[in-house]
Amino acid sequence: MKSQELQILSLNAFSDATGPMAPDVAALVERRRRSFGAGSVLFYDEPLRIVRAEGAYLHASDGRAYLDFYNNVPTVGHCHPKVVEAVRAQIGEFNIHSRYLFDVAHDYAEKLLATFPAALSNVVLTCTGSESNDFALRLARKVSGGEGIVVTRTAYHGNTAAVTEVSPSSYKTGAPPRHVRMVPAPDPALFGNDVAQGFADAVRAEIAALEADGIGFAGLLVDTIFSSDGVYADPPGFLKAAVEVARAAGGLFIADEVQPGFGRTGEGMWGFSRHGVVPDIVTMGKPMGNGYPIAGVVTRPEILSAFCADFGYFNTFAGSPAACAAGLAVLETIEEDGLIANAARVGRHLDARLKRLQARAPIAAVRGAGLYVGVEFGTERGPAPEIAKGLINGLRHHGILIGAAGRYGNVLKIRPPLCVTTEHVDTLVDAMEELLA
Ligand SMILES: Cc1ncc(COP(=O)(O)O)c(C=O)c1O
């Protein structure tokens, strides 16, 4: 089966030109190949050269505006003036590392922590989601005394050495090490009506397998919208049983909010809250600074103290005044622009339109919450990644950007900036309808 599975970072990757490219694009592709070599990953059969962005649109060198249903980092809208101005003003005033006092760090930390359950009252600022998950693993291992981590089969949690081990979707060959165990995504097609019980049983079985191999259990790490697995959101609350199993076995629950966090589900700020659980550790990143690199880990004070008794932790760029200014502007804009309510309202419209389309297209499922939606393509012969790939490139030529996820790359992943409108959704679904016909 592995040969049919896709690595999340290879989905929709450009390899060789399948048709003529504009001369400016072809020249940049060539320069990129020379400088970045085998590490270069570009999107689309015909890559896009971006020249500017605004709101829900990216503008390319071909003179077209592309409606962005792919990028969840510019969550409050590309180049939102409030975020741009906050960063510009702070960098113009001073920007240093975090071993000095500056007010904006505390204005930000307090506002961020106020969005969490009271028990989660400490934050460690980092630069990337990967760094956050790396730190979370260290916290969980310190507090539990174990090494073993349970993750989902197509999880992606980042790129450090330790975090790659817990990101099965990163492996092009081979598999995670023995102290990392995989459970299937919480898929009703696999677990039936009781996803909660089925998923919890799968977690219990992997914890037992770790222990049978003499590896202590440290924690359960999941992306609470299961994005790279193909987006699994329902029924709300299904995660609770698995979290209870993890805790009963002495492990911690790490909620990776890099994808669903900051209001995307339309039901509050954090994906875990839909499941009625309070994590031991929460990691976040991507949308946190609307494109300015800022990420973080939120946890209980005693967990952080236990780690700090053994190690120091410092990162030169994390929690800089400019990063905190960006983060604060994002939180304020989510409130001022009513983006959580917008994610709920526009998300409902998207869900309804996709479900109407489902009746006329080879769509096996429409899943998600708010503005995080997965559309799974499949026929009686099984997963249909070729339909997802065809749509991604077809939509690009219609002026719409989108991506895919899932074990077989057959799930269209819809996660636009939270400022999109119902008219934008109509543009997307009309184009999908036309292409699928
Ligand atoms: C769920 C999840 N966690 C962590 C990460 C890693 O974040 P970063 O790329 O900022 O290191 C990603 C990145 O795609 C992600 O999707």
Coordinates of C-alpha atoms and ligand atoms in Angstrom, one line a residue:
M1 CA 0.0 0.0 0.0
K2 CA 2.9 2.4 0.8
S3 CA 3.6 2.9 -2.9
Q4 CA 0.1 4.4 -3.4
E5 CA 0.5 6.6 -0.4
L6 CA 1.7 10.1 -0.9
Q7 CA 3.9 12.3 1.2
I8 CA 2.2 15.5 2.2
L9 CA 5.0 17.6 0.9
S10 CA 4.9 16.0 -2.5
L11 CA 1.2 16.6 -3.2
N12 CA 0.7 18.7 -6.2
A13 CA 4.4 19.2 -6.7
F14 CA 5.7 20.6 -10.0
S15 CA 8.2 18.2 -11.6
D16 CA 8.7 19.1 -15.3
A17 CA 6.9 21.5 -17.5
T18 CA 3.9 19.7 -19.0
G19 CA 3.2 22.7 -21.4
P20 CA 4.7 26.0 -22.3
M21 CA 5.6 28.3 -19.4
A22 CA 5.8 32.1 -19.6
P23 CA 9.4 33.2 -20.2
D24 CA 9.6 35.0 -16.8
V25 CA 8.3 31.9 -15.0
A26 CA 10.6 29.5 -16.9
A27 CA 13.6 31.7 -16.0
L28 CA 12.8 31.7 -12.3
V29 CA 12.2 27.9 -12.3
E30 CA 15.6 27.5 -13.8
R31 CA 17.3 29.8 -11.2
R32 CA 15.5 28.0 -8.5
R33 CA 16.7 24.6 -9.7
R34 CA 20.3 25.8 -9.7
S35 CA 20.2 27.3 -6.2
F36 CA 17.8 25.1 -4.3
G37 CA 18.6 21.8 -6.0
A38 CA 16.7 18.7 -4.9
G39 CA 15.2 20.5 -1.9
S40 CA 13.0 22.7 -4.2
V41 CA 9.3 22.0 -4.1
L42 CA 6.9 24.1 -6.2
F43 CA 3.2 23.8 -6.7
Y44 CA 1.2 23.2 -9.9
D45 CA 2.0 21.8 -13.3
E46 CA 2.7 25.4 -14.2
P47 CA 4.2 27.2 -11.2
L48 CA 2.9 30.7 -10.3
R49 CA 5.1 33.7 -9.9
I50 CA 3.5 35.9 -7.2
V51 CA 3.9 39.6 -7.3
R52 CA 1.6 40.9 -4.6
A53 CA -1.4 39.9 -2.4
E54 CA -4.4 41.4 -0.8
G55 CA -7.3 40.0 1.3
A56 CA -8.3 36.6 -0.3
Y57 CA -6.3 37.2 -3.5
L58 CA -2.8 36.5 -4.7
H59 CA -1.7 38.4 -7.8
A60 CA 0.6 36.7 -10.2
S61 CA 3.0 37.9 -12.9
D62 CA 0.5 36.8 -15.6
G63 CA -1.7 39.7 -14.6
R64 CA -4.4 37.6 -12.9
A65 CA -5.8 37.7 -9.4
Y66 CA -6.0 34.2 -7.9
L67 CA -8.7 33.5 -5.3
D68 CA -6.9 31.8 -2.4
F69 CA -8.6 28.7 -1.0
Y70 CA -5.2 27.2 0.0
N71 CA -3.3 29.4 2.4
N72 CA -4.2 29.3 6.0
V73 CA -1.2 31.4 7.2
P74 CA -2.6 34.8 6.1
T75 CA -5.6 34.0 8.2
V76 CA -6.9 37.5 8.6
G77 CA -6.3 38.2 4.9
H78 CA -3.1 38.7 2.8
C79 CA -1.3 41.9 3.8
H80 CA -3.9 42.9 6.3
P81 CA -3.1 46.6 6.9
K82 CA -3.4 46.3 10.7
V83 CA -0.8 43.5 10.8
V84 CA 1.5 45.2 8.3
E85 CA 1.4 48.5 10.2
A86 CA 2.0 46.8 13.6
V87 CA 5.1 45.0 12.3
R88 CA 6.4 48.1 10.4
A89 CA 5.9 50.3 13.5
Q90 CA 7.6 47.9 15.9
I91 CA 10.6 47.1 13.7
G92 CA 11.0 50.9 13.2
E93 CA 11.1 51.4 16.9
F94 CA 13.2 48.5 18.2
N95 CA 13.4 44.7 17.6
I96 CA 15.5 42.6 19.8
H97 CA 15.5 39.2 21.5
S98 CA 13.4 38.3 24.5
R99 CA 15.9 38.8 27.4
Y100 CA 14.8 42.4 27.9
L101 CA 11.5 43.7 29.1
F102 CA 9.1 45.1 26.6
D103 CA 5.4 45.7 27.0
V104 CA 4.1 44.2 23.8
A105 CA 5.3 40.7 24.8
H106 CA 3.0 40.8 27.8
D107 CA 0.1 42.5 26.1
Y108 CA 0.3 39.6 23.6
A109 CA 0.9 36.7 26.1
E110 CA -2.0 37.8 28.3
K111 CA -4.4 38.2 25.4
L112 CA -3.4 34.9 23.9
L113 CA -3.6 33.0 27.2
A114 CA -7.1 34.5 27.8
T115 CA -8.3 32.4 24.9
F116 CA -7.4 29.1 26.7
P117 CA -8.9 27.2 29.6
A118 CA -7.6 28.6 32.9
A119 CA -5.3 25.7 33.7
L120 CA -3.2 26.4 30.6
S121 CA -1.6 29.5 31.9
N122 CA 2.0 29.5 30.6
V123 CA 3.2 30.2 27.1
V124 CA 6.6 29.6 25.5
L125 CA 7.0 31.5 22.2
T126 CA 8.9 29.8 19.4
C127 CA 9.4 30.5 15.7
T128 CA 7.7 27.6 13.9
G129 CA 5.2 24.9 14.4
S130 CA 8.0 22.3 14.2
E131 CA 9.9 23.9 17.0
S132 CA 6.7 24.0 19.1
N133 CA 6.1 20.3 18.5
D134 CA 9.7 19.5 19.2
F135 CA 9.5 21.3 22.5
A136 CA 6.1 19.6 23.3
L137 CA 7.7 16.2 22.8
R138 CA 10.5 17.2 25.2
L139 CA 7.9 18.3 27.8
A140 CA 5.8 15.2 27.4
R141 CA 8.8 12.9 27.7
K142 CA 10.1 14.7 30.8
V143 CA 6.8 14.7 32.6
S144 CA 5.8 11.1 31.7
G145 CA 9.2 9.5 31.9
G146 CA 8.3 7.6 28.7
E147 CA 9.5 7.9 25.2
G148 CA 6.7 6.5 23.1
I149 CA 4.3 8.7 21.1
V150 CA 1.1 7.7 19.3
V151 CA 0.2 9.6 16.2
T152 CA -2.2 9.2 13.2
R153 CA -1.0 7.3 10.1
T154 CA -0.8 10.3 7.7
A155 CA 0.1 12.9 10.4
Y156 CA 2.4 15.8 9.7
H157 CA 3.8 17.7 12.7
G158 CA 6.9 19.4 11.3
N159 CA 10.5 19.0 10.3
T160 CA 13.0 18.7 13.1
A161 CA 14.7 15.3 13.6
A162 CA 12.4 14.4 16.5
V163 CA 9.3 15.8 14.9
T164 CA 9.9 14.0 11.6
E165 CA 9.8 10.8 13.5
V166 CA 6.2 11.6 14.6
S167 CA 5.3 12.7 11.0
P168 CA 4.6 9.5 9.1
S169 CA 3.5 11.4 6.0
S170 CA 7.1 12.8 5.7
Y171 CA 8.6 9.3 5.0
K172 CA 9.3 8.7 1.3
T173 CA 10.9 5.4 2.2
G174 CA 11.0 3.5 5.5
A175 CA 8.8 4.2 8.5
P176 CA 8.9 5.9 11.9
P177 CA 11.1 4.4 14.6
R178 CA 9.8 1.8 17.2
H179 CA 9.0 4.5 19.8
V180 CA 6.4 6.0 17.4
R181 CA 3.2 4.1 16.8
M182 CA 0.5 4.9 14.3
V183 CA -3.3 4.7 14.5
P184 CA -5.6 5.1 11.6
A185 CA -7.3 8.5 11.1
P186 CA -10.6 8.7 12.9
D187 CA -12.6 7.8 9.8
P188 CA -16.2 6.7 10.1
A189 CA -15.7 4.6 7.0
L190 CA -13.3 2.5 9.1
F191 CA -14.7 2.9 12.6
G192 CA -18.4 3.0 11.8
N193 CA -20.8 5.1 13.8
D194 CA -18.8 5.0 17.0
V195 CA -15.6 6.8 15.9
A196 CA -14.9 7.8 19.5
Q197 CA -14.8 4.2 20.7
G198 CA -13.0 2.9 17.6
F199 CA -10.3 5.6 17.7
A200 CA -9.8 5.2 21.5
D201 CA -9.5 1.4 21.1
A202 CA -6.8 1.9 18.4
V203 CA -4.9 4.3 20.7
R204 CA -5.1 1.7 23.5
A205 CA -3.8 -1.1 21.3
E206 CA -0.8 1.0 20.2
I207 CA 0.0 2.0 23.8
A208 CA -0.1 -1.7 24.8
A209 CA 2.2 -2.5 21.8
L210 CA 4.7 0.1 23.0
E211 CA 4.7 -1.3 26.5
A212 CA 5.0 -4.8 25.2
D213 CA 8.2 -3.7 23.6
G214 CA 9.5 -2.1 26.8
I215 CA 8.9 1.4 25.6
G216 CA 7.2 3.7 28.1
F217 CA 4.3 5.8 26.8
A218 CA 4.8 9.6 26.7
G219 CA 1.8 10.9 24.9
L220 CA -0.8 11.1 22.2
L221 CA -0.1 13.8 19.6
V222 CA -2.8 14.8 17.2
D223 CA -3.7 17.7 14.9
T224 CA -7.2 18.3 16.2
I225 CA -8.7 18.7 12.7
F226 CA -6.6 15.8 11.3
S227 CA -5.7 17.9 8.3
S228 CA -3.0 15.9 6.6
D229 CA -4.9 12.7 7.3
G230 CA -7.8 14.1 5.1
V231 CA -9.8 16.4 7.6
Y232 CA -11.8 14.5 10.2
A233 CA -13.9 16.8 12.5
D234 CA -17.0 14.8 13.4
P235 CA -18.7 14.1 15.6
P236 CA -17.5 16.8 17.9
G237 CA -16.3 15.2 21.1
F238 CA -15.0 12.0 19.6
L239 CA -11.4 12.7 20.7
K240 CA -12.3 12.7 24.4
A241 CA -12.3 8.9 24.8
A242 CA -8.8 8.6 23.2
V243 CA -7.5 11.4 25.5
E244 CA -8.8 9.5 28.5
V245 CA -7.1 6.3 27.4
A246 CA -3.8 8.2 26.9
R247 CA -4.0 9.8 30.4
A248 CA -5.0 6.5 32.1
A249 CA -1.8 5.0 30.6
G250 CA 0.3 7.9 32.1
G251 CA 0.8 9.8 28.9
L252 CA 0.0 13.5 28.1
F253 CA -2.3 14.8 25.4
I254 CA -0.6 17.2 23.0
A255 CA -3.1 19.1 20.8
D256 CA -1.4 20.4 17.6
E257 CA -3.4 23.5 16.7
V258 CA -1.1 24.6 13.9
Q259 CA -3.9 24.0 11.4
P260 CA -7.3 24.4 13.1
G261 CA -6.2 27.1 15.6
F262 CA -7.1 30.8 15.7
G263 CA -10.8 30.5 14.9
R264 CA -10.7 28.4 11.6
T265 CA -13.3 25.9 12.8
G266 CA -15.9 28.7 13.4
E267 CA -16.5 27.3 16.9
G268 CA -14.1 29.3 19.1
M269 CA -10.4 29.7 18.9
W270 CA -9.2 26.1 19.2
G271 CA -9.9 22.8 17.6
F272 CA -9.6 20.9 20.9
S273 CA -12.5 22.8 22.4
R274 CA -14.9 21.2 20.0
H275 CA -14.0 17.9 21.6
G276 CA -14.6 19.0 25.2
V277 CA -11.1 18.2 26.3
V278 CA -8.4 20.4 27.9
P279 CA -5.0 19.3 26.5
D280 CA -1.9 19.1 28.6
I281 CA 0.1 20.8 25.9
V282 CA -1.1 22.9 23.0
T283 CA 1.2 23.8 20.0
M284 CA 0.4 26.5 17.5
G285 CA 2.0 28.4 14.6
K286 CA 1.1 29.1 11.0
P287 CA -1.7 31.7 11.3
M288 CA -0.4 33.2 14.5
G289 CA 1.4 36.1 12.9
N290 CA -0.5 36.2 9.5
G291 CA 2.8 35.4 7.8
Y292 CA 5.3 36.9 10.3
P293 CA 7.1 33.8 11.9
I294 CA 5.7 33.3 15.4
A295 CA 4.6 30.1 17.0
G296 CA 4.1 28.8 20.5
V297 CA 3.5 26.2 23.1
V298 CA 0.9 26.7 25.9
T299 CA 0.8 24.4 28.9
R300 CA 0.3 24.1 32.6
P301 CA 3.0 25.8 34.8
E302 CA 4.0 22.6 36.5
I303 CA 4.7 20.9 33.2
L304 CA 7.0 23.8 32.2
S305 CA 8.6 23.9 35.6
A306 CA 9.5 20.3 35.4
F307 CA 11.3 20.8 32.1
C308 CA 13.0 24.0 33.2
A309 CA 14.5 22.2 36.2
D310 CA 16.6 20.2 33.8
F311 CA 17.1 22.4 30.7
G312 CA 17.3 26.0 29.6
Y313 CA 15.2 27.0 26.6
F314 CA 15.9 30.1 24.5
N315 CA 15.4 31.0 20.9
T316 CA 17.0 34.2 19.5
F317 CA 14.1 35.2 17.3
A318 CA 11.1 33.8 19.3
G319 CA 8.9 36.3 21.1
S320 CA 10.7 39.3 19.6
P321 CA 8.8 42.6 19.8
A322 CA 7.9 42.5 16.1
A323 CA 6.7 38.9 16.4
C324 CA 4.5 39.8 19.4
A325 CA 3.2 42.9 17.6
A326 CA 2.2 40.7 14.6
G327 CA 0.5 38.2 16.9
L328 CA -1.4 40.9 18.8
A329 CA -2.6 42.5 15.6
V330 CA -3.9 39.1 14.5
L331 CA -5.8 38.5 17.7
E332 CA -7.3 41.9 17.6
T333 CA -8.3 41.6 13.9
I334 CA -9.9 38.2 14.5
E335 CA -12.2 40.0 17.0
E336 CA -12.7 43.3 15.2
D337 CA -13.4 41.7 11.8
G338 CA -15.7 39.0 13.4
L339 CA -13.7 36.3 11.7
I340 CA -14.8 33.3 13.8
A341 CA -18.5 34.1 13.1
N342 CA -17.5 34.6 9.4
A343 CA -15.8 31.2 9.4
A344 CA -18.9 29.6 10.8
R345 CA -21.3 31.4 8.4
V346 CA -19.3 31.0 5.2
G347 CA -18.3 27.5 6.2
R348 CA -22.0 26.5 6.5
H349 CA -22.6 27.8 2.9
L350 CA -19.5 26.0 1.7
D351 CA -20.7 22.7 3.3
A352 CA -24.2 23.1 1.9
R353 CA -22.9 23.8 -1.7
L354 CA -20.4 20.9 -1.6
K355 CA -23.1 18.5 -0.3
R356 CA -25.3 19.5 -3.3
L357 CA -22.4 18.9 -5.6
Q358 CA -21.8 15.5 -4.0
A359 CA -25.0 14.2 -5.4
R360 CA -23.7 14.7 -8.9
A361 CA -20.0 14.0 -8.6
P362 CA -17.6 11.1 -7.5
I363 CA -17.4 12.6 -4.0
A364 CA -17.2 10.0 -1.2
A365 CA -17.5 12.5 1.7
V366 CA -17.5 16.2 2.6
R367 CA -16.0 16.7 6.0
G368 CA -14.9 19.5 8.2
A369 CA -15.7 22.4 10.5
G370 CA -16.0 26.1 9.6
L371 CA -13.4 27.0 7.0
Y372 CA -11.5 23.7 7.2
V373 CA -13.1 21.4 4.8
G374 CA -12.0 18.2 3.1
V375 CA -13.7 16.8 -0.1
E376 CA -12.8 13.2 -0.6
F377 CA -12.9 11.8 -4.1
G378 CA -13.5 8.2 -4.7
T379 CA -15.3 5.8 -6.9
E380 CA -16.4 2.1 -6.5
R381 CA -12.8 1.3 -7.4
G382 CA -11.4 3.2 -4.4
P383 CA -9.7 6.5 -3.7
A384 CA -9.5 8.8 -6.8
P385 CA -6.4 11.1 -6.3
E386 CA -6.3 11.7 -10.1
I387 CA -9.6 13.7 -9.7
A388 CA -8.2 15.8 -6.9
K389 CA -5.0 16.5 -8.8
G390 CA -6.9 17.3 -12.0
L391 CA -9.1 19.7 -10.0
I392 CA -6.1 21.4 -8.4
N393 CA -4.5 22.2 -11.7
G394 CA -7.9 22.9 -13.4
L395 CA -8.9 25.4 -10.7
R396 CA -5.5 27.1 -10.9
H397 CA -6.3 27.8 -14.6
H398 CA -9.7 29.1 -13.4
G399 CA -7.9 31.5 -11.1
I400 CA -8.5 29.6 -7.8
L401 CA -5.8 28.1 -5.6
I402 CA -6.4 24.9 -3.6
G403 CA -4.5 21.8 -2.3
A404 CA -5.0 18.2 -1.3
A405 CA -4.4 15.9 1.7
G406 CA -5.2 12.4 2.8
R407 CA -3.4 9.1 2.8
Y408 CA -3.9 8.8 -1.0
G409 CA -3.9 12.5 -1.8
N410 CA -7.6 12.2 -2.8
V411 CA -9.0 14.8 -0.4
L412 CA -9.3 18.4 -1.6
K413 CA -8.2 20.5 1.3
I414 CA -10.1 23.8 1.5
R415 CA -8.8 26.3 4.1
P416 CA -8.9 29.9 2.8
P417 CA -8.1 33.1 4.7
L418 CA -10.9 33.6 7.2
C419 CA -12.1 36.8 5.4
V420 CA -13.6 34.9 2.4
T421 CA -17.2 35.5 1.5
T422 CA -20.1 33.4 0.4
E423 CA -19.5 34.9 -3.1
H424 CA -16.0 33.6 -3.1
V425 CA -17.4 30.1 -2.1
D426 CA -19.8 30.3 -5.0
T427 CA -16.9 31.1 -7.4
L428 CA -15.1 28.0 -6.1
V429 CA -17.9 25.5 -6.2
D430 CA -19.2 26.8 -9.6
A431 CA -15.7 26.2 -11.0
M432 CA -15.5 22.7 -9.4
E433 CA -18.9 21.9 -10.9
E434 CA -17.8 23.0 -14.3
L435 CA -14.5 21.0 -14.1
L436 CA -16.1 17.9 -12.8
A437 CA -18.7 17.9 -15.5
Ligands
LIG1 C1 -0.4 20.1 11.8 C2 1.0 20.8 11.6 N1 1.8 20.8 12.7 C3 3.0 21.4 12.5 C4 3.5 21.9 11.3 C5 4.9 22.5 11.2 O1 4.8 23.8 11.2 P1 6.1 24.7 10.6 O2 6.1 24.4 9.1 O3 5.8 26.1 10.9 O4 7.3 24.2 11.2 C6 2.6 21.9 10.2 C7 3.1 22.4 8.9 O5 2.5 22.2 7.9 C8 1.3 21.3 10.4 O6 0.5 21.2 9.4

